Amino acid sequence: MDDPYHNNDGYPYQTDYPPQDEDAASDATEGADEDDQMYEGEYQGIPHPDEIKEARRAARMEARRKARLAAQQEEEEENLPEQYETIMEDCGHGRFQWMLFFVLGLALMADGVDGFVVGFVLPSAEKDMCISNADKGLLGLLVYVAMMVGALVWGGLCDKMGRRKCLIYVLTIDLVFSFLSCFAQGYGFFLFLRFCSGFGIGGSIPIVYTYFTEFLQMDKRGEHLSWLCMFWMLGGLYASFTAWGIIPHYGWGFAIGTEFQIHSWRLFILVCLFPALAALIGIIFMPESPRFLLENARHDEAWMILRQVHDTNWKAKGEPERVFTVTNIKTPQTQEDEFIEIQSDTGTAFQRWTVRHMTMLQQVFKLLLHYNTIRDTLLCICHIKISISCYHGLGVWFPDMIKYMEYEEYESKVRVFHRERVERFHFNFSLVNQIHREGEYIHDKFANIEIKSVKFEDSLFENCYFEDVKSTNTFFENCTIKNTVFYNTDLWQEKFKDCRMENATFLHPKKGCHLNFQEENDIVIYLVSFLGSLAVLPGNIVSALFMDKIGRIRIIGGSMLVSSACTFLLLLSFSQGFVICWQCLFYGVSVAAWNGLEVISVELYPSSKRGTAFGILNGICKFAAIIASFIFAAFIGITKIIPIFLAFAALVCGGLVALKLPETREKILS
């Protein structure tokens, strides 16, 4: 029976009027097409119900599509690490890894050399370019700031542009600007060039370890990454040895006129470019990381490189008949990659380039800002603690302490002359480490002599003659100079403080700063750096042999705790010999913690974020180095208890925090 209150589909509806026949339609709508009728809510901006249904249906379909893609990507990402580990085991460890090891080792060596360059050239550069103490500190500060920024930027870019490409850029920037700094005559230009060089080489450490890790199978990573750390030590040895052999030989330089001079310390900078140049040449012939290519859906390129690794290793082992059997490798595709591809298909070449690189930078900064997990925080703390206490804390304090001891010994031998009167005397011998107070020099001649570390206070020079005088750290304070001639000397205005000049004549003065070619160079500092770099060799060997046997965490924690105990031996150091001895012991023990941190840093993070994470950690390390340099340098000559206590506390805290990190010895690279 038909129900007039139900439609044909069985759904009830309500009405105030009885049903009408079709013929009862209003004359106003007669003849109108139902599809052409205007939806009355359109004037009010209300969507049509059909549009709402269609939008909801499309949203549900898009959500299901994204869910399927996410599930597929998650499955691929779960399968890729195991598959890649199996492929690397099939490729073996052989000639290819060793070639890459030496090429990347040279890049790491270049970073080690760059860390020593500024410290070695400053004693000569400050005289050659009139660098004040404040400017001296600015040079060291800006170089570390540049390396910190370089680590952050290049670490992130290598996850987007590729390990090999970024390493080529890094080494090229370092080479170009370091080479130009050899010829910079002004301090401002020299400072700018060293900053640019530091920005380049600062990115080498994150890239090198990330790059090499992705060519190693799980049971080889700890050992061979630790062997790779030795190249940083070789960089310190190379810099110390070449500085010792080149810088003291001032006569090795040359000059073009009076404005353009190349002294031996500039030649030393030039020689320090050789490791970076060799690394750049070598890396040109190396392939990109196949793991990076797979993460960026470049399957064919990755397959060809893996086959190259396989064939190179097995041919070197005498088994050329072995065939690379892998035919298919998972290649997860990220949404960021799709966005770049979509944008690069449209617009002009410049627009495509802009979109691609701006998107890349956005992704890098997004990774930097999301670096906030507990694990990341623990690693940051470990890097900060060991940076403050080790190479950049006590590492600065050791040579400065030795310099201060030398200064104290030198000051203890100073000779003081009070109210002496010298008349009609010819000074034909050098004056060294003396203080003259309230003296009178009448009709005296100073000719062809060197005046080194001499101070004249409240003295009178009358009718005197200075000719061909070279001075170092020599000043005249509150002196009266009458009828005196200075001919061809470097005694110029800044050497005279609050002095009264009466009829004084300066003929052919050597204005500006000049190197003293006869001054002996302090080889003790070169020796200290050389022995300190050499002392880490035993620690490197031990950490490499036991990194995979006892684990990264025990290496890091044990090394830092033992190093903290070694710091107390410094309280017993009252001579240069003892300081050098304890420095070598401390370096030899603490280097194992550094190696463990480098290994665990690349193993904890997924391939798509590995370079970014390592760059952040290395940037934090450089920032801690800047702070440590200021803190420890402030206590030179005041007390050694506070620096030692700070180092002890930092090492103990870092060692305890390290024990909370996850062990990665048997972890497949994610």
XYZ file of C-alpha atoms in Angstrom:
670
model
C 0.000 0.000 0.000
C 1.451 3.326 -0.930
C 2.121 5.676 1.913
C 1.721 9.324 0.880
C 4.165 10.356 3.660
C 7.023 8.185 2.410
C 9.070 8.531 -0.749
C 9.930 5.672 -3.077
C 13.226 4.979 -1.260
C 11.469 4.403 2.020
C 12.669 7.585 3.740
C 9.940 9.525 5.591
C 9.516 13.208 5.168
C 7.203 15.792 6.628
C 5.108 18.431 4.929
C 2.450 20.941 5.810
C 0.628 20.484 2.549
C -0.914 17.508 0.898
C 0.770 16.144 -2.190
C -0.074 17.979 -5.413
C -0.328 16.800 -8.952
C 2.227 17.799 -11.543
C -0.383 19.910 -13.246
C -0.731 22.014 -10.130
C 2.614 23.694 -10.695
C 2.780 27.439 -10.353
C 2.432 29.501 -13.420
C 5.607 31.311 -12.383
C 7.728 28.210 -12.850
C 5.911 26.703 -15.724
C 8.163 25.771 -18.591
C 11.412 26.322 -16.555
C 14.199 23.698 -16.653
C 14.925 22.304 -13.237
C 18.737 22.252 -13.863
C 18.689 25.902 -14.867
C 17.065 27.058 -11.688
C 19.285 29.368 -9.564
C 20.250 28.018 -6.143
C 18.722 30.538 -3.775
C 21.625 30.296 -1.233
C 24.184 31.330 -3.848
C 23.438 35.005 -3.266
C 24.298 34.518 0.398
C 27.619 32.745 -0.317
C 26.363 29.377 1.001
C 27.859 26.351 -0.828
C 25.478 24.029 -2.627
C 24.919 20.706 -0.792
C 26.222 18.848 -3.832
C 29.439 20.855 -3.698
C 29.859 20.039 -0.024
C 29.369 16.330 -0.706
C 31.851 16.439 -3.569
C 34.464 18.238 -1.443
C 34.084 15.732 1.378
C 34.348 12.843 -1.054
C 37.542 14.328 -2.544
C 39.020 14.918 0.916
C 38.345 11.289 1.894
C 39.959 10.043 -1.297
C 43.024 12.283 -0.750
C 43.333 11.102 2.854
C 43.179 7.450 1.744
C 45.776 8.143 -0.962
C 48.137 9.791 1.515
C 47.655 6.961 3.964
C 48.516 4.408 1.283
C 51.590 6.416 0.244
C 52.694 6.807 3.863
C 52.268 3.096 4.521
C 54.142 2.261 1.318
C 56.928 4.719 2.125
C 57.209 3.421 5.681
C 57.456 -0.128 4.373
C 60.084 0.901 1.841
C 62.078 2.814 4.455
C 61.952 -0.184 6.763
C 63.163 -2.467 3.997
C 65.854 -0.160 2.571
C 68.285 -0.200 5.554
C 68.336 -4.012 5.722
C 68.611 -4.312 1.959
C 71.399 -1.726 1.797
C 73.328 -3.447 4.591
C 73.057 -6.747 2.707
C 74.305 -5.082 -0.480
C 77.311 -3.552 1.305
C 78.180 -6.952 2.796
C 78.001 -8.426 -0.706
C 80.254 -5.634 -2.041
C 82.790 -6.358 0.703
C 85.414 -4.108 2.216
C 88.440 -3.629 0.042
C 90.261 -1.440 -2.425
C 87.418 0.996 -3.039
C 86.924 1.786 0.661
C 90.662 2.239 1.157
C 90.894 4.668 -1.773
C 87.980 6.644 -0.377
C 89.559 6.414 3.083
C 92.736 8.199 1.979
C 90.917 10.830 -0.090
C 88.537 11.723 2.747
C 91.414 11.481 5.194
C 93.208 14.235 3.293
C 90.076 16.401 3.558
C 89.995 15.781 7.311
C 93.713 16.516 7.452
C 93.047 19.862 5.751
C 90.621 20.726 8.555
C 93.246 19.793 11.148
C 95.851 21.966 9.425
C 93.466 24.916 9.275
C 92.928 24.722 13.021
C 96.639 25.358 13.636
C 97.404 27.913 10.922
C 96.211 31.040 12.715
C 98.014 30.208 15.953
C 101.304 29.665 14.140
C 101.230 32.724 11.865
C 100.044 35.254 14.453
C 103.462 35.926 16.080
C 104.835 36.965 12.681
C 101.661 38.391 11.161
C 101.075 40.749 14.084
C 104.416 42.435 13.388
C 104.048 42.348 9.624
C 100.565 43.915 9.606
C 100.574 45.936 12.850
C 97.978 43.732 14.539
C 97.060 44.858 18.035
C 96.181 42.471 20.839
C 92.462 43.166 20.351
C 92.712 42.504 16.611
C 94.720 39.366 17.315
C 91.858 37.972 19.369
C 89.379 39.013 16.687
C 91.174 36.918 14.081
C 90.999 33.741 16.155
C 87.380 34.433 17.107
C 86.155 35.043 13.557
C 87.849 31.918 12.234
C 86.019 29.772 14.806
C 82.736 31.575 14.110
C 83.197 30.919 10.390
C 83.872 27.230 11.018
C 80.785 27.019 13.238
C 78.557 28.572 10.558
C 80.170 26.401 7.892
C 79.440 23.221 9.859
C 75.769 24.176 10.244
C 75.232 25.209 6.624
C 77.213 22.531 4.800
C 76.031 19.763 7.108
C 72.444 20.563 6.139
C 73.192 21.090 2.444
C 74.943 17.735 2.061
C 71.625 16.050 2.912
C 69.992 17.887 0.008
C 72.731 18.390 -2.598
C 74.855 15.318 -2.027
C 77.960 14.447 -0.017
C 80.450 14.531 -2.881
C 79.183 17.776 -4.428
C 79.223 19.653 -1.113
C 82.693 18.377 -0.259
C 83.973 19.677 -3.594
C 82.455 23.084 -2.835
C 83.904 23.083 0.684
C 87.446 22.274 -0.425
C 87.294 24.723 -3.332
C 86.202 27.596 -1.088
C 88.974 26.811 1.386
C 91.624 26.603 -1.331
C 90.640 29.803 -3.121
C 90.387 32.047 -0.079
C 93.381 30.548 1.737
C 95.481 31.077 -1.388
C 94.359 34.705 -1.636
C 95.111 35.277 2.059
C 98.776 34.499 1.355
C 99.019 37.752 -0.581
C 96.738 40.032 1.477
C 98.800 42.975 2.732
C 96.122 44.677 4.841
C 94.774 43.174 8.044
C 91.106 43.797 7.189
C 91.358 41.967 3.871
C 93.365 39.171 5.482
C 90.671 38.803 8.149
C 87.911 38.588 5.538
C 89.749 35.950 3.502
C 90.477 33.783 6.558
C 86.799 34.042 7.545
C 85.705 32.787 4.108
C 88.291 30.014 4.248
C 87.011 28.950 7.670
C 83.420 28.930 6.403
C 84.475 26.478 3.709
C 86.631 24.072 5.684
C 84.211 24.164 8.628
C 81.850 21.922 6.689
C 84.406 19.213 5.963
C 84.024 17.175 9.178
C 80.235 16.577 8.946
C 80.490 15.703 5.256
C 83.550 13.458 5.544
C 82.164 11.233 8.292
C 78.694 11.068 6.730
C 80.145 10.239 3.318
C 82.504 7.494 4.512
C 79.918 5.907 6.837
C 77.585 5.157 3.941
C 80.218 3.010 2.214
C 80.879 0.837 5.288
C 79.105 -2.282 6.473
C 77.995 -2.505 10.079
C 80.877 -4.554 11.501
C 83.480 -2.230 9.927
C 82.083 1.194 10.849
C 83.495 1.716 14.328
C 87.028 0.592 13.512
C 87.471 2.375 10.196
C 85.830 5.622 11.264
C 88.271 5.639 14.193
C 91.197 5.096 11.818
C 89.866 8.004 9.768
C 90.090 10.238 12.863
C 93.875 9.828 12.766
C 94.087 12.159 9.786
C 93.081 15.112 11.965
C 96.114 14.275 14.102
C 98.251 14.086 10.952
C 97.013 17.561 10.059
C 98.299 18.878 13.393
C 101.650 17.159 12.877
C 101.933 18.505 9.339
C 101.132 22.077 10.421
C 103.518 21.960 13.391
C 106.372 20.452 11.420
C 106.079 22.814 8.439
C 105.687 25.857 10.706
C 108.818 24.830 12.578
C 110.709 24.419 9.306
C 109.447 27.498 7.425
C 108.383 30.405 9.641
C 111.714 30.999 11.469
C 113.474 31.347 8.083
C 112.458 34.920 7.389
C 114.887 35.164 4.491
C 112.783 32.721 2.446
C 110.337 35.486 1.596
C 110.532 38.074 -1.150
C 109.276 41.588 -1.814
C 107.990 43.473 -4.838
C 108.734 47.102 -4.066
C 107.976 48.368 -0.580
C 104.221 47.762 -0.496
C 103.978 44.086 -1.527
C 105.958 41.747 0.713
C 105.731 37.964 1.022
C 107.423 36.733 4.177
C 107.958 33.174 5.321
C 104.729 32.954 7.320
C 102.808 33.559 4.099
C 104.725 30.743 2.431
C 103.701 28.551 5.365
C 100.012 29.256 4.610
C 100.665 28.328 0.985
C 102.263 24.998 1.942
C 99.316 24.257 4.236
C 97.047 24.159 1.164
C 98.559 20.921 -0.143
C 96.311 18.502 1.814
C 93.144 20.328 0.683
C 94.383 20.416 -2.924
C 95.189 16.687 -2.906
C 91.788 15.921 -1.356
C 89.968 18.005 -3.984
C 91.736 16.224 -6.840
C 90.961 12.847 -5.288
C 87.289 13.520 -4.550
C 86.659 14.489 -8.177
C 87.287 10.853 -9.118
C 85.104 9.426 -6.336
C 81.377 8.661 -6.830
C 78.439 10.044 -4.881
C 77.143 8.145 -1.857
C 74.697 5.512 -3.185
C 72.694 5.743 0.028
C 72.088 9.439 -0.622
C 71.035 8.649 -4.205
C 68.578 5.997 -3.027
C 67.071 8.386 -0.489
C 66.482 10.780 -3.379
C 64.920 8.168 -5.711
C 67.927 7.970 -8.051
C 67.911 4.195 -8.317
C 69.912 3.704 -11.498
C 72.814 5.918 -10.412
C 72.997 4.198 -7.039
C 72.950 0.765 -8.669
C 75.834 1.654 -10.980
C 77.951 2.951 -8.083
C 77.263 -0.111 -5.940
C 78.238 -2.310 -8.845
C 81.457 -0.281 -9.222
C 82.244 -0.802 -5.529
C 81.514 -4.528 -5.823
C 83.644 -5.064 -8.936
C 86.558 -2.946 -7.659
C 86.790 -4.850 -4.385
C 86.445 -8.377 -5.734
C 88.798 -7.810 -8.667
C 91.426 -6.575 -6.216
C 90.870 -9.743 -4.158
C 91.479 -11.950 -7.202
C 87.835 -12.883 -7.838
C 86.807 -10.953 -10.958
C 84.249 -13.598 -11.865
C 81.918 -12.618 -9.029
C 78.808 -10.935 -10.404
C 76.795 -8.156 -8.783
C 73.432 -9.895 -8.445
C 71.292 -7.032 -7.089
C 68.583 -6.071 -9.585
C 66.148 -3.941 -7.596
C 66.661 -1.542 -4.697
C 63.992 0.299 -2.739
C 63.886 4.028 -3.451
C 61.586 5.954 -1.116
C 60.349 9.261 -2.499
C 59.799 12.156 -0.115
C 57.167 14.860 -0.444
C 59.867 17.517 -0.545
C 61.439 15.862 -3.591
C 58.058 15.754 -5.347
C 57.543 19.454 -4.614
C 60.868 20.366 -6.168
C 60.160 18.238 -9.233
C 56.722 19.770 -9.752
C 58.088 23.314 -9.421
C 61.041 22.640 -11.710
C 58.759 21.618 -14.592
C 57.407 25.132 -15.038
C 58.702 28.660 -15.475
C 61.992 30.006 -16.792
C 65.399 28.534 -16.008
C 66.020 31.207 -13.381
C 62.636 30.545 -11.755
C 63.307 26.817 -11.640
C 66.737 27.409 -10.117
C 65.282 29.817 -7.528
C 62.442 27.496 -6.529
C 64.704 24.486 -6.256
C 67.303 26.179 -4.065
C 64.844 28.122 -1.925
C 62.942 24.916 -1.232
C 66.194 23.213 -0.372
C 67.116 25.936 2.111
C 63.646 25.761 3.669
C 64.075 22.033 4.194
C 67.509 22.529 5.737
C 66.267 25.137 8.205
C 63.270 22.953 9.030
C 65.650 20.169 10.007
C 67.713 22.569 12.101
C 64.681 23.809 13.994
C 63.352 20.323 14.731
C 66.571 19.210 16.372
C 65.151 18.842 19.885
C 64.872 15.237 21.004
C 66.304 13.953 24.275
C 68.889 11.903 22.417
C 70.023 14.961 20.480
C 70.258 16.966 23.698
C 72.472 14.342 25.315
C 74.811 14.322 22.333
C 74.951 18.126 22.401
C 75.918 18.047 26.074
C 78.686 15.530 25.422
C 80.100 17.633 22.599
C 79.965 20.787 24.701
C 81.596 19.179 27.724
C 84.470 17.611 25.865
C 84.969 20.730 23.715
C 85.225 22.988 26.748
C 87.555 20.703 28.633
C 89.732 19.144 25.949
C 91.209 20.522 22.765
C 89.538 23.916 22.893
C 89.768 24.466 26.644
C 92.909 22.920 28.012
C 94.155 22.821 24.422
C 94.302 26.625 24.503
C 95.486 26.715 28.092
C 98.538 24.433 27.593
C 100.516 26.576 25.075
C 99.414 29.810 26.748
C 100.579 28.496 30.105
C 103.963 27.650 28.616
C 104.180 31.141 27.096
C 103.320 32.650 30.461
C 106.007 30.574 32.181
C 108.527 31.786 29.616
C 107.380 35.358 30.161
C 107.722 35.041 33.939
C 111.202 33.592 33.542
C 112.141 36.385 31.137
C 110.726 39.050 33.467
C 112.671 37.635 36.395
C 115.914 38.358 34.529
C 115.125 41.974 33.667
C 117.885 44.463 34.540
C 116.858 47.793 36.070
C 119.022 50.936 35.751
C 118.076 53.856 37.980
C 119.287 57.457 37.542
C 122.235 56.577 35.357
C 124.057 59.377 33.526
C 125.782 58.467 30.261
C 127.650 61.155 28.341
C 129.474 61.001 24.998
C 129.145 57.220 24.765
C 128.743 55.091 21.638
C 126.196 52.281 22.122
C 127.363 49.664 19.594
C 125.849 46.644 21.390
C 122.243 45.506 21.691
C 120.069 46.400 24.658
C 117.873 43.491 25.775
C 115.343 43.092 28.601
C 116.127 46.302 30.475
C 114.328 49.128 32.273
C 115.970 52.562 32.506
C 114.400 55.022 34.962
C 115.226 58.727 35.323
C 118.386 58.411 33.241
C 120.282 61.162 31.407
C 121.889 60.558 28.026
C 123.965 63.488 26.731
C 125.761 63.512 23.345
C 125.334 59.724 23.013
C 125.197 57.707 19.803
C 123.055 54.583 19.204
C 124.066 53.031 15.867
C 123.516 49.634 14.187
C 121.999 48.004 17.248
C 118.860 46.156 18.281
C 116.803 47.314 21.235
C 114.577 44.466 22.444
C 112.132 44.615 25.375
C 113.560 47.861 26.711
C 111.669 50.648 28.459
C 112.954 54.177 29.113
C 110.955 55.974 31.826
C 111.259 59.666 32.831
C 114.613 59.949 31.039
C 116.383 62.767 29.204
C 117.934 62.432 25.737
C 119.871 65.540 24.695
C 121.989 65.954 21.556
C 121.801 62.206 20.854
C 121.982 60.409 17.529
C 120.075 57.198 16.586
C 120.995 55.453 13.336
C 119.925 52.081 11.875
C 118.185 51.011 15.081
C 115.770 48.068 15.148
C 113.428 47.806 18.098
C 111.080 45.153 19.440
C 108.700 45.799 22.313
C 110.592 48.989 23.162
C 108.957 52.189 24.437
C 109.848 55.664 25.740
C 107.483 56.894 28.497
C 107.417 60.428 29.941
C 110.807 61.200 28.414
C 112.251 64.532 27.259
C 113.997 64.429 23.877
C 116.017 67.532 22.877
C 118.068 68.243 19.742
C 118.094 64.525 18.849
C 118.255 62.964 15.365
C 116.631 59.623 14.401
C 118.000 58.368 11.082
C 116.679 55.203 9.383
C 115.121 53.753 12.537
C 111.775 52.140 13.362
C 111.392 54.423 16.388
C 108.237 56.240 15.345
C 105.403 58.058 17.004
C 103.690 55.129 18.721
C 106.938 54.188 20.469
C 106.898 57.478 22.382
C 104.225 57.757 25.072
C 103.652 61.151 26.726
C 107.095 62.359 25.659
C 108.195 65.976 25.163
C 109.905 66.596 21.827
C 112.124 69.660 21.464
C 113.816 70.071 18.101
C 113.781 66.302 17.415
C 114.379 65.236 13.798
C 113.239 62.016 12.091
C 114.983 61.226 8.793
C 113.975 58.238 6.616
C 111.884 56.645 9.368
C 110.658 53.062 8.975
C 107.047 53.766 9.712
C 104.608 50.944 10.285
C 105.267 47.450 11.564
C 108.246 45.446 10.396
C 109.419 41.941 10.960
C 112.652 41.626 12.836
C 114.604 39.272 10.634
C 117.259 38.596 13.263
C 114.837 37.848 16.080
C 114.877 34.211 17.154
C 111.554 32.426 16.737
C 110.130 30.622 19.749
C 110.289 26.997 18.617
C 108.926 25.771 21.957
C 105.349 26.493 20.829
C 105.871 24.476 17.626
C 107.348 21.667 19.685
C 104.408 21.708 22.110
C 101.864 21.485 19.269
C 103.864 18.773 17.523
C 104.146 16.615 20.648
C 100.492 17.228 21.548
C 99.369 16.047 18.097
C 101.696 13.057 18.210
C 100.422 12.057 21.665
C 96.955 11.231 20.341
C 98.359 8.395 18.209
C 98.162 5.734 20.969
C 94.624 6.824 21.863
C 93.585 6.631 18.217
C 94.980 3.130 17.855
C 93.346 1.847 21.046
C 89.951 3.351 20.194
C 90.068 1.924 16.650
C 90.902 -1.584 17.883
C 88.276 -1.658 20.629
C 85.462 0.522 19.219
C 83.590 -2.500 17.839
C 84.602 -4.827 20.668
C 83.542 -2.951 23.793
C 81.143 -0.437 22.239
C 80.962 3.287 21.659
C 79.380 4.212 24.987
C 82.066 2.573 27.103
C 84.776 4.185 24.989
C 83.260 7.674 25.370
C 82.373 7.421 29.063
C 85.576 5.664 30.083
C 87.809 8.054 28.159
C 86.159 11.156 29.621
C 86.254 9.856 33.197
C 89.914 8.819 32.939
C 90.729 12.180 31.354
C 89.107 13.937 34.294
C 91.492 12.116 36.638
C 94.439 13.204 34.487
C 93.549 16.864 34.960
C 94.575 16.761 38.617
C 98.123 15.898 37.595
C 98.313 19.428 36.197
C 98.274 20.771 39.751
C 101.745 19.237 40.124
C 103.096 21.077 37.073
C 105.503 23.848 38.003
C 107.754 23.808 34.934
C 107.435 23.737 31.170
C 108.579 20.125 31.026
C 105.830 18.929 33.363
C 103.145 20.877 31.496
C 104.202 19.322 28.173
C 104.272 15.851 29.748
C 100.762 16.108 31.221
C 99.483 17.680 28.012
C 100.592 14.643 26.017
C 99.043 12.264 28.540
C 95.765 14.160 28.567
C 95.541 14.275 24.757
C 96.363 10.579 24.445
C 93.531 9.590 26.804
C 90.829 12.055 25.756
C 91.056 11.451 21.998
C 89.199 8.139 22.393
C 86.111 10.056 23.554
C 86.292 12.267 20.461
C 86.476 9.238 18.190
C 83.532 7.599 19.940
C 81.415 10.745 19.571
C 82.212 10.983 15.857
C 81.161 7.363 15.316
C 77.948 7.483 17.332
C 76.909 10.797 15.771
C 76.698 9.323 12.271
C 75.096 6.070 13.411
C 72.200 7.510 15.413
C 70.536 9.506 12.647
C 68.701 8.513 9.453
C 70.425 9.061 6.139
C 68.143 11.939 5.176
C 69.196 13.898 8.300
C 72.652 12.519 9.053
C 74.664 15.416 7.651
C 72.353 17.994 9.227
C 72.589 16.415 12.681
C 76.360 16.049 12.484
C 76.693 19.633 11.273
C 74.681 20.882 14.248
C 76.812 18.881 16.677
C 80.018 20.119 15.092
C 78.728 23.697 15.080
C 77.920 23.403 18.792
C 81.436 22.071 19.309
C 82.911 25.161 17.649
C 80.659 27.439 19.718
C 81.860 25.726 22.891
C 85.426 26.206 21.640
C 84.876 29.961 21.415
C 83.525 30.104 24.971
C 86.295 27.854 26.298
C 88.987 29.994 24.696
C 87.708 33.097 26.478
C 87.230 31.369 29.840
C 90.568 29.590 29.993
C 92.579 32.489 28.564
C 91.132 34.764 31.255
C 92.843 32.782 34.008
C 96.310 32.680 32.464
C 98.648 34.240 34.976
C 95.976 34.353 37.715
C 95.469 30.774 38.860
C 95.453 27.313 37.365
C 93.036 25.852 39.935
C 89.909 27.264 38.267
C 90.739 26.002 34.716
C 91.612 22.578 36.094
C 88.413 22.416 38.156
C 86.303 23.471 35.150
C 87.928 20.820 32.977
C 87.425 18.176 35.668
C 83.736 19.054 36.154
C 83.040 19.153 32.411
C 84.684 15.779 31.793
C 82.935 14.063 34.696
C 79.515 15.422 33.677
C 80.126 14.545 30.036
C 81.249 11.021 30.915
C 78.151 10.390 33.037
C 75.831 11.820 30.388
C 77.480 9.665 27.718
C 76.478 6.523 29.610
C 72.824 7.441 28.917
C 73.278 7.399 25.150
C 72.020 4.397 23.140
C 74.599 1.878 21.969
C 74.897 1.745 18.164
C 77.501 -0.982 17.749
C 75.067 -3.424 16.064
C 72.668 -0.850 14.610
C 71.928 -0.851 10.897
C 72.090 2.606 9.335
C 68.519 3.897 9.216
